[in-house]
C-alpha cells in the first residue's frame, strides 16, 4: 500500500513591514487549516491564489504544535520502516529554526529523538523485555556536492553506494551507538558545531550545506532472536535557495550558493520525473537526490515542512516554494518493513574452546589413549548399525538383483554351450551345390567351422581369428568382446584350453559382398556411405568428392586414394563382411 508524501506549510512571522510596488505588507496568509492564500501578481486588485496542503501553520504557531502533528511518523521506525522529515524553503524562511530549534525552543530533531527513546522504553516495559531495541546515530552534510562526516570529520569526500537490496549506504560514515537521550544530546551538539555556516545579507547564520541526521533503530524479539527489524529515521535541514542579487554573495559564498541551487534544482527535476511517471528518475544528478532516493519516491513515510516568508521581498521565492510543495504532494512512496534474518551462531570449535584450558594441552596418558580408542570404536559401531538399519531395504533389493542376474547368466551360459555343440550333435556341413541356391541374407553358416584344436599356449585373453581367403591368409585380429565365451576362459597357469577355430570364407560370397560395397561407394548417398563401418561424415564427404571427380570405384583398394591407410582398408573390409551388412 502506498503512502503519499505529506506537505506542511509554516509561515514565518513578519520581520519588518515593507510596501514595494503596491504589494501588501504581507503577501501570504493562512486561510483555513489546510489552505493558504497568496497575493496574485497578475490580478492584484481582486483575485488571490489558493493552495491546499495537509496542514498550514500560521506565523504564531509554537514549536510544540508543529511537533504534535509531525510525531505520528516516528512509531513507524520502531516497526522496521523508514521515515523522513525535512525542511524546504528559501534562505531566511525559518527552516533551521523549525528542524533544529534553539535551547529555549527545541526543534523537531531533539523532540523526535526524545520521542524515539520514550517509545522504546514503553515497548520494552509492555513486552516485559521480550522486545529490545538498539539505536545508532549518524550525521553528515553535503557541502559543495561533497559528503562530509560531522561526528568524526574527515578531509575526503565520502562515497555513496547502493547495496544488494537497493538501499543507499555510505560505507565510511561514522555510526555511534546510543543508550539514552542525554548521550544523543552530547553527540549531536558536538556534530552540529562541525556544520558549515556563513553570513549573508539576509541571514547572519545561514546554512551553507544540507545537513542529514540518520537514526537507525533495530528491534529484536526474544522469541526469535535471529529475526530483526531495521527502521531508519531521517531528519534533514536543507540549505535554502538564494538569489545572489539580494544576498550579495561573492567569492566563496557565490560558489556555495551555486552548489545549493544546483542540488535543489536536481531535487525539483526528480519530483517532476516522478509526477510524470518517467522511466528514468535522475537521482544520480546530485548527491542530495541520491541520498533522498528512499524518501522521495522510495520506501519511506515522508513529510515536508515548507517554510515561507510572508514579506513582499520574498514573494517570488514564496511562489516557487509553494509550487514545488504542491508537486511533491502528488508523490506516492511505497514503504515496507525491513527484516534482517541472521544466521544462528556457529558452535565453537574444539580448538577455540581449549585455548584457555591448560588441561587440554597436557599429553594424553596410555589409559587416556586406550579409552579414546574404545570410544571411537563404539561410536563407529553405532554408526554402522544405524547405516545398516537405514540401508537394509536398499541392500535387500540389491541382493535380489544379484540373484536374478546370476540366474540369467546361467541360462545364457547354457544357451552358448548348446550353440557351440557341447550339448547337441554338430550339424552336417552344407553341400557345395546347395550354397548357390540360398539367398545371401539367409545363409545360415556364413563362416564354416573347422575341427577344433586345443591351444596350449598362453594368449592373455585375446583370441585370434584367421581367414582362409587368399587375400586374408596370415592376417588376424583380436575381439575379446565377441569371443568371450565360457569355454574361452584361460585355465590354471595361464594356459588357454580354448578350442582354436579356423574360419574359412566362401570366395563367391566374399565377391558378392565386395561388389555391394563397391556399389555403395560408387552410387550410394552420404547417409548410406556413413552406415558403413569406420566411415564418418567427413570421410563420406571425401568419398563423394572423389567419385564426382574420378567416376565410380573399380575396387575397394581405391579408398587408399581418399586417405585410407592399408590398415584402415583391411579393417574396413573385415568389419563390413563380419557384420553381414546389407548394402543397397
Coordinates of C-alpha atoms in Angstrom, one line a residue, residues 84-559:
X84 CA 11.8 11.1 6.6
X85 CA 11.1 14.7 7.8
X86 CA 12.8 17.6 6.0
X87 CA 12.5 21.3 5.8
X88 CA 12.4 23.2 2.5
X89 CA 12.3 26.8 1.5
X90 CA 14.3 29.9 0.7
X91 CA 17.1 31.2 2.8
X92 CA 15.9 33.1 5.8
X93 CA 12.4 31.5 5.9
X94 CA 12.9 29.6 9.2
X95 CA 13.9 26.1 8.2
X96 CA 16.7 25.6 10.7
X97 CA 14.6 27.1 13.4
X98 CA 11.9 24.5 12.6
X99 CA 14.1 21.5 12.2
X100 CA 16.9 22.2 14.8
X101 CA 15.4 25.0 17.0
X102 CA 17.2 26.5 19.9
X103 CA 17.8 25.8 23.6
X104 CA 14.7 27.8 24.6
X105 CA 12.6 26.4 21.7
X106 CA 13.8 23.0 20.6
X107 CA 13.0 22.0 17.1
X108 CA 11.9 18.7 15.5
X109 CA 15.3 16.9 15.8
X110 CA 15.6 16.8 19.6
X111 CA 11.9 16.3 20.1
X112 CA 11.6 13.4 17.7
X113 CA 14.7 11.7 19.0
X114 CA 13.4 12.0 22.6
X115 CA 10.1 10.5 21.4
X116 CA 12.0 7.5 19.9
X117 CA 13.6 6.7 23.3
X118 CA 10.3 7.2 25.1
X119 CA 8.6 4.7 22.7
X120 CA 11.4 2.2 23.1
X121 CA 11.2 2.2 26.9
X122 CA 7.4 1.9 26.8
X123 CA 7.5 -1.0 24.3
X124 CA 10.1 -2.8 26.4
X125 CA 8.0 -2.5 29.5
X126 CA 4.8 -3.6 27.8
X127 CA 6.5 -6.7 26.3
X128 CA 8.3 -7.5 29.6
X129 CA 11.7 -7.2 28.0
X130 CA 10.8 -9.6 25.2
X131 CA 11.3 -6.8 22.7
X132 CA 14.7 -5.0 22.9
X133 CA 15.9 -2.1 20.8
X134 CA 19.3 -0.7 19.8
X135 CA 19.9 2.8 18.4
X136 CA 22.7 4.0 16.1
X137 CA 23.3 7.7 15.2
X138 CA 25.0 9.3 12.2
X139 CA 25.2 12.8 10.9
X140 CA 26.6 14.3 7.7
X141 CA 26.5 17.4 5.5
X142 CA 26.6 17.9 1.7
X143 CA 28.8 20.9 1.1
X144 CA 29.5 21.9 -2.5
X145 CA 28.4 18.5 -3.7
X146 CA 30.8 16.7 -1.3
X147 CA 29.7 14.4 1.6
X148 CA 31.4 15.0 4.9
X149 CA 31.1 13.2 8.2
X150 CA 30.1 15.6 11.1
X151 CA 30.7 13.2 14.0
X152 CA 34.3 12.4 13.1
X153 CA 35.2 14.9 10.4
X154 CA 37.4 13.6 7.6
X155 CA 39.2 15.6 4.9
X156 CA 38.0 13.4 2.0
X157 CA 34.6 13.2 0.3
X158 CA 32.7 10.2 1.4
X159 CA 31.4 7.8 -1.3
X160 CA 27.7 6.9 -1.7
X161 CA 27.0 3.3 -2.6
X162 CA 23.9 1.1 -3.2
X163 CA 23.9 -2.4 -1.6
X164 CA 22.5 -5.6 -3.0
X165 CA 19.0 -4.8 -1.6
X166 CA 18.9 -1.4 -3.3
X167 CA 19.4 0.7 -0.1
X168 CA 21.6 3.8 -0.2
X169 CA 24.6 3.5 2.1
X170 CA 27.7 5.5 3.0
X171 CA 30.3 2.8 3.9
X172 CA 32.8 5.1 5.7
X173 CA 30.2 7.1 7.6
X174 CA 30.6 7.0 11.4
X175 CA 27.9 5.3 13.4
X176 CA 27.6 5.8 17.2
X177 CA 25.6 3.5 19.4
X178 CA 23.3 5.4 21.8
X179 CA 21.8 4.2 25.1
X180 CA 19.9 7.4 26.2
X181 CA 18.7 10.7 25.0
X182 CA 21.3 12.5 27.1
X183 CA 24.0 10.7 25.3
X184 CA 22.4 11.8 22.0
X185 CA 22.3 15.4 23.1
X186 CA 26.1 15.4 23.8
X187 CA 26.9 13.7 20.5
X188 CA 24.5 15.9 18.5
X189 CA 25.8 19.1 19.9
X190 CA 29.4 18.2 19.1
X191 CA 28.4 17.2 15.5
X192 CA 26.4 20.4 15.0
X193 CA 29.4 22.5 15.8
X194 CA 31.2 21.0 12.7
X195 CA 28.4 22.1 10.3
X196 CA 29.4 24.8 7.8
X197 CA 27.5 28.1 8.2
X198 CA 28.2 31.6 6.9
X199 CA 26.9 35.2 7.0
X200 CA 24.9 36.8 4.2
X201 CA 22.8 40.0 3.9
X202 CA 19.7 38.0 4.6
X203 CA 20.9 35.8 7.4
X204 CA 23.8 36.1 9.8
X205 CA 24.0 32.4 10.4
X206 CA 23.0 31.0 7.0
X207 CA 23.3 27.2 6.4
X208 CA 25.9 26.7 3.6
X209 CA 25.2 22.9 3.4
X210 CA 22.5 20.4 3.5
X211 CA 22.5 18.5 6.9
X212 CA 21.2 15.0 7.3
X213 CA 20.7 13.2 10.6
X214 CA 20.2 9.5 10.4
X215 CA 18.9 7.4 13.3
X216 CA 18.8 3.6 12.9
X217 CA 16.6 1.5 15.2
X218 CA 16.9 -2.3 15.4
X219 CA 14.2 -4.3 17.1
X220 CA 14.9 -7.8 18.4
X221 CA 12.3 -10.2 19.8
X222 CA 13.4 -12.7 22.4
X223 CA 11.2 -15.4 20.9
X224 CA 13.1 -15.3 17.6
X225 CA 16.5 -13.5 18.2
X226 CA 17.8 -14.2 14.6
X227 CA 14.9 -12.1 13.1
X228 CA 15.4 -8.4 13.5
X229 CA 13.6 -5.3 12.2
X230 CA 15.6 -2.3 10.9
X231 CA 13.9 1.2 10.8
X232 CA 15.6 4.4 9.8
X233 CA 14.6 8.0 10.7
X234 CA 16.0 10.8 8.5
X235 CA 15.8 14.4 9.8
X236 CA 17.0 16.8 7.2
X237 CA 17.7 20.5 7.2
X238 CA 18.1 21.7 3.6
X239 CA 20.0 24.8 2.8
X240 CA 17.8 27.5 1.3
X241 CA 17.7 28.6 -2.3
X242 CA 19.4 32.0 -2.7
X243 CA 19.1 35.0 -5.0
X244 CA 22.6 36.3 -5.2
X245 CA 21.4 39.8 -6.1
X246 CA 19.7 40.1 -2.8
X247 CA 22.2 38.1 -0.7
X248 CA 25.2 40.0 -2.1
X249 CA 27.2 36.7 -2.4
X250 CA 30.7 37.0 -3.8
X251 CA 33.7 34.7 -3.8
X252 CA 33.3 31.5 -1.7
X253 CA 29.7 32.5 -0.8
X254 CA 28.8 32.7 -4.5
X255 CA 30.3 29.3 -5.1
X256 CA 28.3 27.8 -2.2
X257 CA 25.0 29.3 -3.3
X258 CA 25.6 27.9 -6.8
X259 CA 26.1 24.4 -5.4
X260 CA 23.0 24.8 -3.2
X261 CA 20.7 26.0 -6.0
X262 CA 22.1 23.3 -8.3
X263 CA 21.2 20.5 -5.9
X264 CA 17.7 22.0 -5.2
X265 CA 17.1 22.2 -9.0
X266 CA 18.0 18.5 -9.3
X267 CA 15.5 17.8 -6.5
X268 CA 12.9 19.6 -8.5
X269 CA 13.7 17.5 -11.6
X270 CA 13.3 14.3 -9.6
X271 CA 9.9 15.4 -8.4
X272 CA 8.8 16.3 -11.9
X273 CA 10.0 13.0 -13.3
X274 CA 8.1 11.1 -10.6
X275 CA 4.9 13.0 -11.2
X276 CA 5.2 12.4 -15.0
X277 CA 5.9 8.7 -14.5
X278 CA 9.2 8.8 -16.4
X279 CA 11.2 5.6 -16.8
X280 CA 14.4 7.3 -15.6
X281 CA 14.4 9.2 -12.4
X282 CA 17.5 11.5 -12.2
X283 CA 18.6 10.6 -8.7
X284 CA 22.2 10.5 -9.6
X285 CA 22.3 14.1 -10.9
X286 CA 23.1 15.3 -7.3
X287 CA 24.4 14.0 -4.0
X288 CA 21.3 15.3 -2.3
X289 CA 18.9 13.5 -4.6
X290 CA 21.0 10.4 -4.3
X291 CA 20.6 10.4 -0.5
X292 CA 16.9 11.3 -0.7
X293 CA 16.2 8.3 -3.1
X294 CA 14.4 6.4 -0.3
X295 CA 12.5 9.5 0.8
X296 CA 11.2 10.9 -2.5
X297 CA 9.5 8.1 -4.5
X298 CA 11.2 5.4 -2.4
X299 CA 10.3 3.3 0.6
X300 CA 9.9 5.9 3.4
X301 CA 7.0 7.7 5.1
X302 CA 7.9 11.2 4.1
X303 CA 6.9 14.7 5.4
X304 CA 8.0 18.0 4.0
X305 CA 7.7 21.2 6.0
X306 CA 7.9 24.1 3.6
X307 CA 8.8 27.3 5.3
X308 CA 7.9 30.6 3.7
X309 CA 8.4 34.2 4.5
X310 CA 5.3 36.5 4.1
X311 CA 7.2 39.7 3.2
X312 CA 6.8 41.1 -0.3
X313 CA 10.5 40.9 -0.9
X314 CA 10.3 37.1 -0.7
X315 CA 7.3 36.9 -3.0
X316 CA 8.9 35.1 -5.8
X317 CA 10.8 32.7 -3.5
X318 CA 7.5 32.0 -1.7
X319 CA 5.7 31.4 -5.0
X320 CA 8.3 28.9 -6.2
X321 CA 8.3 27.1 -2.8
X322 CA 4.5 26.7 -2.9
X323 CA 4.7 25.3 -6.5
X324 CA 7.4 22.8 -5.5
X325 CA 5.5 21.8 -2.4
X326 CA 2.3 21.2 -4.5
X327 CA 4.2 19.0 -6.9
X328 CA 5.8 17.0 -4.1
X329 CA 2.4 16.3 -2.5
X330 CA 1.5 14.2 -5.5
X331 CA 4.3 11.7 -5.0
X332 CA 3.4 8.3 -3.5
X333 CA 6.1 6.2 -1.8
X334 CA 5.9 2.5 -1.1
X335 CA 7.0 1.8 2.5
X336 CA 7.8 -1.7 3.6
X337 CA 9.0 -3.5 6.7
X338 CA 12.8 -4.3 6.6
X339 CA 13.5 -7.6 8.2
X340 CA 17.1 -8.9 8.8
X341 CA 17.3 -12.7 9.1
X342 CA 20.6 -13.6 10.8
X343 CA 22.1 -17.0 10.8
X344 CA 22.4 -18.7 14.1
X345 CA 25.8 -18.5 15.8
X346 CA 28.1 -21.4 14.9
X347 CA 29.2 -23.8 17.7
X348 CA 32.7 -23.0 18.9
X349 CA 35.4 -25.3 17.5
X350 CA 37.1 -27.6 20.0
X351 CA 40.4 -25.9 19.4
X352 CA 38.8 -22.5 20.2
X353 CA 37.3 -23.9 23.4
X354 CA 40.6 -25.3 24.5
X355 CA 42.7 -22.2 24.0
X356 CA 42.3 -21.0 27.6
X357 CA 42.3 -24.5 29.1
X358 CA 45.8 -25.7 30.3
X359 CA 44.5 -29.2 30.8
X360 CA 43.8 -29.5 27.1
X361 CA 47.5 -29.0 26.3
X362 CA 48.9 -31.8 28.6
X363 CA 49.9 -35.0 26.7
X364 CA 47.5 -37.9 26.8
X365 CA 48.4 -40.9 29.1
X366 CA 48.2 -44.5 27.8
X367 CA 44.9 -45.1 29.6
X368 CA 43.5 -42.0 28.1
X369 CA 44.6 -43.1 24.6
X370 CA 43.0 -46.6 25.1
X371 CA 39.8 -45.1 26.4
X372 CA 39.7 -42.7 23.4
X373 CA 40.3 -45.6 21.1
X374 CA 37.4 -47.6 22.7
X375 CA 35.1 -44.6 22.5
X376 CA 36.0 -44.2 18.8
X377 CA 35.3 -48.0 18.1
X378 CA 31.9 -47.8 20.0
X379 CA 31.0 -44.7 18.0
X380 CA 31.9 -46.4 14.7
X381 CA 29.9 -49.5 15.6
X382 CA 26.9 -47.3 16.4
X383 CA 27.2 -45.6 13.1
X384 CA 27.5 -48.9 11.2
X385 CA 24.4 -50.2 12.9
X386 CA 22.4 -47.1 12.1
X387 CA 23.6 -47.3 8.5
X388 CA 22.5 -51.0 8.3
X389 CA 19.1 -50.1 9.5
X390 CA 18.9 -47.2 7.1
X391 CA 20.2 -49.2 4.1
X392 CA 18.5 -52.5 4.8
X393 CA 15.7 -52.0 2.2
X394 CA 18.3 -51.0 -0.4
X395 CA 20.5 -54.0 0.4
X396 CA 17.6 -56.4 0.1
X397 CA 16.8 -55.1 -3.4
X398 CA 20.5 -55.3 -4.3
X399 CA 20.6 -58.9 -3.2
X400 CA 17.5 -59.8 -5.2
X401 CA 19.0 -58.1 -8.3
X402 CA 22.3 -60.1 -7.9
X403 CA 20.5 -63.4 -7.6
X404 CA 18.4 -62.7 -10.7
X405 CA 21.4 -61.6 -12.6
X406 CA 23.3 -64.9 -11.7
X407 CA 20.3 -66.9 -12.9
X408 CA 20.2 -65.1 -16.2
X409 CA 24.0 -65.6 -16.7
X410 CA 23.5 -69.3 -16.0
X411 CA 20.7 -69.5 -18.7
X412 CA 22.9 -67.6 -21.2
X413 CA 25.8 -69.9 -20.5
X414 CA 23.7 -73.0 -21.2
X415 CA 22.5 -71.4 -24.5
X416 CA 26.0 -70.7 -25.5
X417 CA 27.1 -74.3 -24.8
X418 CA 24.2 -75.5 -27.0
X419 CA 25.3 -73.2 -29.8
X420 CA 28.9 -74.4 -29.6
X421 CA 27.9 -78.0 -30.0
X422 CA 28.6 -79.2 -26.4
X423 CA 25.0 -80.3 -25.7
X424 CA 23.8 -81.3 -29.2
X425 CA 25.5 -83.0 -32.2
X426 CA 27.4 -80.9 -34.7
X427 CA 25.3 -80.1 -37.8
X428 CA 26.3 -81.7 -41.1
X429 CA 28.2 -79.4 -43.5
X430 CA 26.3 -77.8 -46.3
X431 CA 26.9 -79.2 -49.8
X432 CA 28.7 -77.1 -52.3
X433 CA 25.8 -77.2 -54.8
X434 CA 23.2 -76.0 -52.3
X435 CA 25.1 -72.8 -51.3
X436 CA 24.5 -71.2 -54.6
X437 CA 20.7 -71.5 -54.4
X438 CA 20.4 -70.0 -50.9
X439 CA 19.9 -66.2 -50.8
X440 CA 22.7 -64.2 -49.4
X441 CA 20.7 -62.7 -46.5
X442 CA 19.5 -66.2 -45.4
X443 CA 22.8 -68.1 -45.5
X444 CA 22.9 -69.8 -42.1
X445 CA 26.6 -70.5 -41.6
X446 CA 28.4 -67.5 -43.2
X447 CA 31.7 -69.0 -42.0
X448 CA 32.1 -72.7 -41.7
X449 CA 33.8 -74.0 -38.6
X450 CA 36.7 -76.4 -39.0
X451 CA 37.7 -79.1 -36.5
X452 CA 38.6 -77.5 -33.1
X453 CA 42.1 -77.9 -31.8
X454 CA 43.2 -77.0 -28.3
X455 CA 45.7 -74.3 -27.9
X456 CA 48.3 -74.9 -25.1
X457 CA 50.0 -71.5 -25.3
X458 CA 49.2 -68.5 -23.1
X459 CA 47.1 -66.0 -25.0
X460 CA 46.5 -63.3 -22.4
X461 CA 42.7 -63.4 -23.0
X462 CA 43.0 -62.4 -26.7
X463 CA 41.6 -64.8 -29.4
X464 CA 42.9 -64.9 -32.9
X465 CA 40.6 -65.5 -35.9
X466 CA 42.3 -66.4 -39.2
X467 CA 40.8 -66.1 -42.7
X468 CA 41.4 -68.7 -45.3
X469 CA 40.8 -66.4 -48.3
X470 CA 43.8 -65.8 -50.5
X471 CA 44.0 -62.1 -49.6
X472 CA 43.5 -62.6 -45.9
X473 CA 45.8 -65.5 -45.4
X474 CA 48.0 -64.9 -42.4
X475 CA 46.1 -61.8 -41.1
X476 CA 44.4 -61.8 -37.7
X477 CA 42.7 -59.5 -35.3
X478 CA 41.6 -59.6 -31.6
X479 CA 38.0 -59.3 -30.5
X480 CA 37.6 -60.2 -26.9
X481 CA 34.0 -58.9 -26.6
X482 CA 32.6 -61.1 -29.3
X483 CA 34.6 -64.2 -28.3
X484 CA 34.3 -64.1 -24.5
X485 CA 32.5 -67.5 -24.3
X486 CA 32.7 -69.6 -21.1
X487 CA 34.8 -72.2 -22.9
X488 CA 37.4 -69.5 -23.9
X489 CA 38.5 -68.5 -20.4
X490 CA 42.1 -69.3 -19.6
X491 CA 42.7 -72.3 -17.4
X492 CA 45.1 -72.5 -14.5
X493 CA 48.6 -71.4 -15.0
X494 CA 47.7 -69.1 -17.8
X495 CA 47.3 -71.9 -20.4
X496 CA 44.5 -71.4 -22.8
X497 CA 42.4 -74.6 -23.1
X498 CA 40.1 -72.9 -25.6
X499 CA 39.5 -74.7 -28.9
X500 CA 41.2 -72.8 -31.8
X501 CA 38.7 -72.2 -34.6
X502 CA 39.8 -71.8 -38.2
X503 CA 37.4 -69.6 -40.1
X504 CA 37.0 -70.3 -43.9
X505 CA 35.2 -67.8 -46.1
X506 CA 33.2 -68.7 -49.2
X507 CA 35.1 -67.0 -52.1
X508 CA 31.9 -66.5 -54.1
X509 CA 30.1 -64.9 -51.2
X510 CA 33.1 -62.7 -50.5
X511 CA 33.0 -61.4 -54.0
X512 CA 29.2 -60.7 -53.7
X513 CA 29.8 -58.6 -50.6
X514 CA 32.7 -56.7 -52.1
X515 CA 30.6 -56.0 -55.1
X516 CA 27.9 -54.5 -53.0
X517 CA 30.5 -52.4 -51.0
X518 CA 31.8 -51.0 -54.3
X519 CA 28.3 -50.2 -55.5
X520 CA 27.5 -48.4 -52.3
X521 CA 30.7 -46.4 -52.5
X522 CA 30.0 -45.6 -56.2
X523 CA 26.3 -44.7 -56.1
X524 CA 25.2 -44.5 -52.5
X525 CA 24.1 -41.4 -50.7
X526 CA 26.1 -39.8 -48.0
X527 CA 23.8 -41.4 -45.4
X528 CA 24.3 -44.9 -47.0
X529 CA 28.1 -44.4 -47.0
X530 CA 28.0 -43.2 -43.4
X531 CA 26.2 -46.5 -42.5
X532 CA 29.3 -48.5 -43.5
X533 CA 31.7 -49.3 -40.5
X534 CA 34.6 -47.0 -39.7
X535 CA 33.2 -44.2 -42.0
X536 CA 32.1 -40.9 -40.5
X537 CA 30.6 -37.8 -42.1
X538 CA 34.0 -36.2 -43.0
X539 CA 35.2 -39.4 -44.7
X540 CA 31.9 -39.9 -46.5
X541 CA 32.2 -36.4 -47.9
X542 CA 35.7 -37.1 -49.2
X543 CA 34.4 -40.3 -50.9
X544 CA 31.6 -38.5 -52.7
X545 CA 34.0 -35.7 -53.8
X546 CA 36.5 -38.3 -55.1
X547 CA 33.8 -40.2 -57.2
X548 CA 32.5 -36.9 -58.6
X549 CA 35.9 -36.2 -59.9
X550 CA 37.1 -39.7 -60.9
X551 CA 33.9 -41.7 -61.5
X552 CA 32.8 -44.9 -59.9
X553 CA 35.1 -47.0 -57.7
X554 CA 36.6 -50.0 -59.5
X555 CA 37.7 -51.8 -56.3
X556 CA 37.9 -51.2 -52.6
X557 CA 41.6 -50.6 -52.9
X558 CA 40.8 -47.1 -54.4
X559 CA 39.9 -46.0 -50.9

